[in-house]
Coordinates of C-alpha atoms in Angstrom, one line a residue:
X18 CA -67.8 -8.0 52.3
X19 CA -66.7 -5.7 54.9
X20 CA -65.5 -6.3 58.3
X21 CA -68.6 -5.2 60.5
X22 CA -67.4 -6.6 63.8
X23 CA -66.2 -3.4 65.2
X24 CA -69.5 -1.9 64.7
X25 CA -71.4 -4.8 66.5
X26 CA -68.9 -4.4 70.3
X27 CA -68.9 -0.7 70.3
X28 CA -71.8 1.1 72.8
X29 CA -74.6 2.8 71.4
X30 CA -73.4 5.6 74.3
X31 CA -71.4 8.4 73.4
X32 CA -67.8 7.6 75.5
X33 CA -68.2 11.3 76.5
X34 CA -71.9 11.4 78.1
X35 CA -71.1 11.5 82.0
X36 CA -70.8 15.0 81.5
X37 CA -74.1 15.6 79.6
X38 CA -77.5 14.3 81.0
X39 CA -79.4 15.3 78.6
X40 CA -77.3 13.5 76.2
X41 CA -77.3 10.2 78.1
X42 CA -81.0 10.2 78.3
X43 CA -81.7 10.4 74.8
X44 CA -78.8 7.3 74.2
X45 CA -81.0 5.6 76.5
X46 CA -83.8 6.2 74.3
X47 CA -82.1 5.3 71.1
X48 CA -80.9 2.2 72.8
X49 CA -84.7 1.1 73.5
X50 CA -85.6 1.9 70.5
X51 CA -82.8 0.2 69.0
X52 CA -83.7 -3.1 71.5
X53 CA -87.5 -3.2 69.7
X54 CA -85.8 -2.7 66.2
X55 CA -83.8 -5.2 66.6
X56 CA -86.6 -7.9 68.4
X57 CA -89.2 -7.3 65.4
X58 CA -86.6 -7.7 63.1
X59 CA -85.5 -11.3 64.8
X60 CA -89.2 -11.9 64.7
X61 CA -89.4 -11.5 60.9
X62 CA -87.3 -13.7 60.2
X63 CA -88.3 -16.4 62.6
X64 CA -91.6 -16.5 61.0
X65 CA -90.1 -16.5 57.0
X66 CA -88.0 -19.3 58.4
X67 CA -90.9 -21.4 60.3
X68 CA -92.7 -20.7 56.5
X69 CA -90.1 -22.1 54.4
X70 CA -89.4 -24.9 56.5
X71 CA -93.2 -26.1 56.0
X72 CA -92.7 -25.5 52.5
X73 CA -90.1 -27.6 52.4
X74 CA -92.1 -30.3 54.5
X75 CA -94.7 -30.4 52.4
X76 CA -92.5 -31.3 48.9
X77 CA -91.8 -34.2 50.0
X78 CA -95.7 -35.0 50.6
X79 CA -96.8 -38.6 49.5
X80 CA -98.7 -36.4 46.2
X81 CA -95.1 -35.8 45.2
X82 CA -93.9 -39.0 45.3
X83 CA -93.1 -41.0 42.1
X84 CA -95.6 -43.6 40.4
X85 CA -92.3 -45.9 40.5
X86 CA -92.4 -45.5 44.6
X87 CA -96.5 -45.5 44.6
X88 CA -96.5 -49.3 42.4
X89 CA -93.6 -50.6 45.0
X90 CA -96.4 -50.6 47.6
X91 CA -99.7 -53.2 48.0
X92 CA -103.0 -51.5 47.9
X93 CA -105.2 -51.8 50.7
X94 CA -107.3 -54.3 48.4
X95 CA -104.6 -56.7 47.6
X96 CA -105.0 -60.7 48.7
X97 CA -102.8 -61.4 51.9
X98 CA -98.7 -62.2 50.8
X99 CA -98.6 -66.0 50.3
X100 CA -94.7 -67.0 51.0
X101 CA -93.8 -69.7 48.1
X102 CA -90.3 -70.1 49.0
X103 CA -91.0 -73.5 50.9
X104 CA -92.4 -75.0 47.7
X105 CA -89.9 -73.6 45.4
X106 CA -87.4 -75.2 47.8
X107 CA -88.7 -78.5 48.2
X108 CA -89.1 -78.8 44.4
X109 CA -85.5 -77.9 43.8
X110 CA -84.3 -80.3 46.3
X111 CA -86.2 -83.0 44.2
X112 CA -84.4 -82.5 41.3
X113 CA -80.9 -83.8 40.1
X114 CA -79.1 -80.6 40.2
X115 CA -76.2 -82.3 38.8
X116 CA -77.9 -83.2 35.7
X117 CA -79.8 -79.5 35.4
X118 CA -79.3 -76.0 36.1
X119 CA -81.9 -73.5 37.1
X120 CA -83.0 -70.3 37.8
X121 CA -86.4 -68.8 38.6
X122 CA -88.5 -65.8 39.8
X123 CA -92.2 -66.2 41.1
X124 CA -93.5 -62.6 41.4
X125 CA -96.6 -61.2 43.6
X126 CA -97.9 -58.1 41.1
X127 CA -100.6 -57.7 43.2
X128 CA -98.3 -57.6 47.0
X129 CA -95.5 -56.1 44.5
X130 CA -92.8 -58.6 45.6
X131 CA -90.9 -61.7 45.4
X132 CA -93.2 -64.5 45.9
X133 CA -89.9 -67.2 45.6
X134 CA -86.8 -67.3 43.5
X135 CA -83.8 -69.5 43.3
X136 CA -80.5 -68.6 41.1
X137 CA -82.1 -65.0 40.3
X138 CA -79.5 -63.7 38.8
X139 CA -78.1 -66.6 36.7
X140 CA -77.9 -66.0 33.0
X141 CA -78.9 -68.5 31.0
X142 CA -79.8 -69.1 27.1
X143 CA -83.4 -68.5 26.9
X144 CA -84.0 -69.2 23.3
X145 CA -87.1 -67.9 21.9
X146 CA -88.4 -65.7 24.5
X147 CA -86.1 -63.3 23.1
X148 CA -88.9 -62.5 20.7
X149 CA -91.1 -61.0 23.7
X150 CA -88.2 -57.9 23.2
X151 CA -89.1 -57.6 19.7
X152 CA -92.8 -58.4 19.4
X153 CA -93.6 -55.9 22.2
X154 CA -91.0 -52.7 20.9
X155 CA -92.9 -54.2 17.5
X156 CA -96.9 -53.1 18.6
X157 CA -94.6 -50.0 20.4
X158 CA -93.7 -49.0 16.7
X159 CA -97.2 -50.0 14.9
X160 CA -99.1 -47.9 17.5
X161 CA -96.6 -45.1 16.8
X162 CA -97.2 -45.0 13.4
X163 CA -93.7 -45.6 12.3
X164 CA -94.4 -49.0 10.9
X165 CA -97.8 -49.9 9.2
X166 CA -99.3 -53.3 10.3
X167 CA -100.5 -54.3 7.3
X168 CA -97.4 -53.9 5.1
X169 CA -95.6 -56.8 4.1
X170 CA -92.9 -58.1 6.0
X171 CA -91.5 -61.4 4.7
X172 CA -92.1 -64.6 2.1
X173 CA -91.6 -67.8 4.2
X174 CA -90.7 -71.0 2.6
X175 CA -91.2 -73.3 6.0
X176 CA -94.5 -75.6 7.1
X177 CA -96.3 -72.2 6.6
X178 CA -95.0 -71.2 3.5
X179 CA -96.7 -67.8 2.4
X180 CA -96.6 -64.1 2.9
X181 CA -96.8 -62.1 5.8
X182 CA -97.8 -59.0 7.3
X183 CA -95.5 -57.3 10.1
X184 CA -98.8 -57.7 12.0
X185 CA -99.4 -61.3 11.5
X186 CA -95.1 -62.0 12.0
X187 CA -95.9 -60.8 15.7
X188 CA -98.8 -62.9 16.6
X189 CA -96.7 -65.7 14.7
X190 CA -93.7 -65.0 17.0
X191 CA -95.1 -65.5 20.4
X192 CA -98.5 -67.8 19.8
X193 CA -96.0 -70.3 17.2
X194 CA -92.5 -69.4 17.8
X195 CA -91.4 -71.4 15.5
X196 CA -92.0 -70.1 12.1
X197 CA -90.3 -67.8 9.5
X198 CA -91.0 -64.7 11.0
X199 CA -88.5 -64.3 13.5
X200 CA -85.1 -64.5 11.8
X201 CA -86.1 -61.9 9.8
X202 CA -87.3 -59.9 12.5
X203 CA -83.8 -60.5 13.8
X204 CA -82.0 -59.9 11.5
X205 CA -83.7 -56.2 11.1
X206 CA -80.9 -53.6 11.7
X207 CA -84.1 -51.1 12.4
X208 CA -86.0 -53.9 14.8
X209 CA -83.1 -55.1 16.5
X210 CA -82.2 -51.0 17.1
X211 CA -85.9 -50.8 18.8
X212 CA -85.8 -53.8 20.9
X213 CA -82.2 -53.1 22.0
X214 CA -83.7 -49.7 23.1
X215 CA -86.9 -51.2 24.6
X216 CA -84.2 -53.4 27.0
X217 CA -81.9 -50.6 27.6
X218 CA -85.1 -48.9 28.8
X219 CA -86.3 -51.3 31.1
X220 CA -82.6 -51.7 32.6
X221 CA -82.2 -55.1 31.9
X222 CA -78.7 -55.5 32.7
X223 CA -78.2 -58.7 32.5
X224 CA -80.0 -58.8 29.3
X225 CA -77.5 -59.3 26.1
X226 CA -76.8 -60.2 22.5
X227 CA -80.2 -59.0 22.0
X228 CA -82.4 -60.7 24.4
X229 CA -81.1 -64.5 23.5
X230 CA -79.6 -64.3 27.5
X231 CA -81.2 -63.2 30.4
X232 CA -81.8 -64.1 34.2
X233 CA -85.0 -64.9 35.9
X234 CA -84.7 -61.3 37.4
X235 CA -84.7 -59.6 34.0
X236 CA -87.0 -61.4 32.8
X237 CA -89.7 -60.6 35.7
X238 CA -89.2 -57.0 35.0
X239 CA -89.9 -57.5 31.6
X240 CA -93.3 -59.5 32.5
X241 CA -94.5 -57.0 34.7
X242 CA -94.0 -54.5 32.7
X243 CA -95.9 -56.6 30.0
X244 CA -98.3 -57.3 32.7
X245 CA -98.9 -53.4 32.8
X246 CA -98.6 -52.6 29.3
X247 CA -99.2 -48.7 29.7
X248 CA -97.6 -47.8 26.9
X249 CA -99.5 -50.0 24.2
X250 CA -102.5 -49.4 22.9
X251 CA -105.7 -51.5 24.0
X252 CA -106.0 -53.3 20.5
X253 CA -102.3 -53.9 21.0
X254 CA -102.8 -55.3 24.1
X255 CA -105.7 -57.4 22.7
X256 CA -103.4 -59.1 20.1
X257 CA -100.4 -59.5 22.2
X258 CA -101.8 -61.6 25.5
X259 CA -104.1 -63.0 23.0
X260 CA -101.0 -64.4 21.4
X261 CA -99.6 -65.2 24.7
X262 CA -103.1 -66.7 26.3
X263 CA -104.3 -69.7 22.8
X264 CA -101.0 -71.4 21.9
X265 CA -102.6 -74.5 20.3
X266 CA -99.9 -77.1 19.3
X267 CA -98.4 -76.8 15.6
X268 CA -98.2 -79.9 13.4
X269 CA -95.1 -79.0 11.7
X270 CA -95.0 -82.6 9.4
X271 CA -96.7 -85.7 9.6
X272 CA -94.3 -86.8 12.4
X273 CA -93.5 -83.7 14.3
X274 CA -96.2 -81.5 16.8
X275 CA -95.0 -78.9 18.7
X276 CA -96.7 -78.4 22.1
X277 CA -95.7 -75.1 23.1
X278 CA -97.4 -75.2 26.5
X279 CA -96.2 -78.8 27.6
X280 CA -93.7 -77.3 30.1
X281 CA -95.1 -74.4 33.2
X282 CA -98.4 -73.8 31.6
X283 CA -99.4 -78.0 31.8
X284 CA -99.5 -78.8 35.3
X285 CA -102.6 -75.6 36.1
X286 CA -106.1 -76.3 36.1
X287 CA -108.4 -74.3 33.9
X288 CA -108.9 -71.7 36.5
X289 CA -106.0 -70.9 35.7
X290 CA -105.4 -68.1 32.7
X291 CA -101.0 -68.6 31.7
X292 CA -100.0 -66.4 29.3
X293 CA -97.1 -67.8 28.2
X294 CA -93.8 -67.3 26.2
X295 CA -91.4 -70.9 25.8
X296 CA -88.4 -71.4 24.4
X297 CA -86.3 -74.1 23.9
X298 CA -83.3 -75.7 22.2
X299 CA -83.6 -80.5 21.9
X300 CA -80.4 -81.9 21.4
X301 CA -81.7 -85.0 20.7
X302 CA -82.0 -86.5 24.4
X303 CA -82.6 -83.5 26.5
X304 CA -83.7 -80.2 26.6
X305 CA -80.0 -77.8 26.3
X306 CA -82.3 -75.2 27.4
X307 CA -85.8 -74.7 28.5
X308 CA -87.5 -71.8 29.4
X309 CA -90.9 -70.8 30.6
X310 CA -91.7 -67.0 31.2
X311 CA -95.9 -66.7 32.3
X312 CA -98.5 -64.0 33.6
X313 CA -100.5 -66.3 35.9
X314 CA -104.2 -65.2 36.8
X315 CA -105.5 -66.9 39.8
X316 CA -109.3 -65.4 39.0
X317 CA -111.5 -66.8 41.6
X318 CA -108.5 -65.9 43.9
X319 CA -108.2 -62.9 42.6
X320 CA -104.5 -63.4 42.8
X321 CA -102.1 -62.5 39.9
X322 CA -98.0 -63.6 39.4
X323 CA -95.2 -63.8 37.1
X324 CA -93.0 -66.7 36.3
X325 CA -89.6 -67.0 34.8
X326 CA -88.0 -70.2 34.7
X327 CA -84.8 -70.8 33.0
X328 CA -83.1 -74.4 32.7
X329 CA -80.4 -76.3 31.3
X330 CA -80.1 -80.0 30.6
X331 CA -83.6 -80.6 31.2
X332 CA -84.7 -84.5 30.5
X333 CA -88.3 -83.8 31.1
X334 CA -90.7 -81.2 31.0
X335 CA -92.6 -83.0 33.7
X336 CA -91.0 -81.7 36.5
X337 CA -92.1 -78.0 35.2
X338 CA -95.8 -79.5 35.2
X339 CA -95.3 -81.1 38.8
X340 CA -94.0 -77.4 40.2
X341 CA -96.8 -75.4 38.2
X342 CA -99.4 -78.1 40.2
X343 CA -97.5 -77.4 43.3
X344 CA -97.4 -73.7 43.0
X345 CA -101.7 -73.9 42.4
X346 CA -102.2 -76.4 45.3
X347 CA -100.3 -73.9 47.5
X348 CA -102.0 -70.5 46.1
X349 CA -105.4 -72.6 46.2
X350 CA -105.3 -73.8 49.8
X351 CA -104.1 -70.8 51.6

């Protein structure tokens, strides 16, 4: 660009016009002229200015905003925040955290925050809960028409020896979880591809080899966005909490029953709706792990929460069903 600068010092007067009147009069006239040229022209673009800075202003409206900023925030109908970190406390403090080893998340959906957590970010072995990342990508793919749910999946030869549908492998998975359907599902290079993806997508960082270790933190995410379930379809949703929701134990032999909610879900009332994923390893004295992951609905509170609870060395479940009581008694009398 050229150098202007010269232009902008020198006078609009001829250097010569003391000795012409005329002259002078009519560089007094360009110079007016010049002076209202110049204003209008400041004016202009004061105004374009003013305009694009309101334009500019009004991008960043709340219509603009993301639906991941909207959900962080309560909605004026939401049940006042109840704190549960002095419960979750005094229930740790009970236990013999020499002997065991937790971590846990209790989750506000409807205040959209952290209700009370201890050891959040802990990984732990969480069993069969990894089956939530497969069973969900799972109804992801049936109601995407890549994989039928009425095709045949896999021949078991355990206490329910038969065949099974991929349909009737997914209920198994979460309303059983222990059965012949999951290994399989596992061991699926194509279904272990998908639920690898579905994690990846929810940024589960802390989520590996699959989904067999997570943290309480992780694991909330993936409940809430269970919880919301926007990308399943309602008959999907139907089977899946359904699943999660009537977990009646499983007589496996004539000596062995399988209570699948004996641990978080035990210690609620019936007003009380857990649906619930366990899993669990016995080593033949304690628990090596035991893990709780549950969609609490407080109905005639109107109050709604996730769960995660992740433990090892656990000697008895019944300190998971004293901290569910405690965790109603404290929703219920605030």
């Amino acid at each position: 660009m050229p150098n202007n600068s010269s232009n902008d010092s020198s006078p609009l007067v001829p250097k010569n016009s003391h000795r012409f009147s005329a002259t002078s009069h009519q560089a007094k006239i360009l110079l007016a002229a010049g002076a209202i040229i110049v204003l209008v022209v400041i004016t202009i673009i004061s105004i374009i200015s003013v305009t694009h800075s309101k334009k500019s202003s009004d991008s960043n409206s709340p219509s603009d905003k993301t639906i991941e900023s909207e959900i962080s925030e309560p909605t004026s109908s939401a049940p006042e925040y109840i704190d549960l970190q002095p419960v979750i406390d005094e229930w740790i403090n009970s236990l013999d955290n020499s002997q065991i080893e937790v971590g846990l998340v209790i989750y506000d959906l409807d205040n959209h925050q952290i209700a009370a957590s201890y050891q959040p970010d802990k990984v732990f072995n969480i069993a069969s809960i990894y089956k939530l990342f497969y069973v969900y990508s799972g109804y992801q793919l049936i109601d995407s028409d890549i994989i039928n749910e009425d095709e045949y999946f896999v021949t078991t030869s355990d206490y329910r020896a038969g065949n099974y549908t991929f349909s009737e492998c997914l209920d198994l998975a979460i309303r059983e979880s222990y059965n012949g359907c999951a290994d399989p599902m596992r061991a699926d290079n194509t279904l272990s591809q998908y639920a690898e993806t579905f994690i990846t997508e929810l940024e589960l960082n802390n989520t590996t080899d699959l989904g067999l270790y997570s943290t309480a933190s992780d694991l909330t995410k993936l409940l809430i966005h269970v919880w919301q379930h926007s990308d399943l379809s309602d008959q999907s949703w139907q089977k899946l909490s359904d699943s999660m929701l009537y977990q009646p134990p499983t007589t496996i032999d004539s000596e062995t029953v399988y209570n699948w909610r004996q641990g978080l879900p035990s210690g609620f009332s019936d007003q009380v709706s857990i649906y619930d994923k366990v899993g669990w390893a016995w080593d033949g004295e304690k628990w090596s792990v035991y893990a709780d992951v549950s969609i609490l609905e407080f109905s005639t509170k109107n109050r709604h929460y996730t769960a995660a609870i992740l433990t090892i060395d656990l000697s008895d479940t019944a300190v998971l069903t004293t901290l569910s009581e405690k965790i109603e008694s404290a929703i219920s009398t605030s």
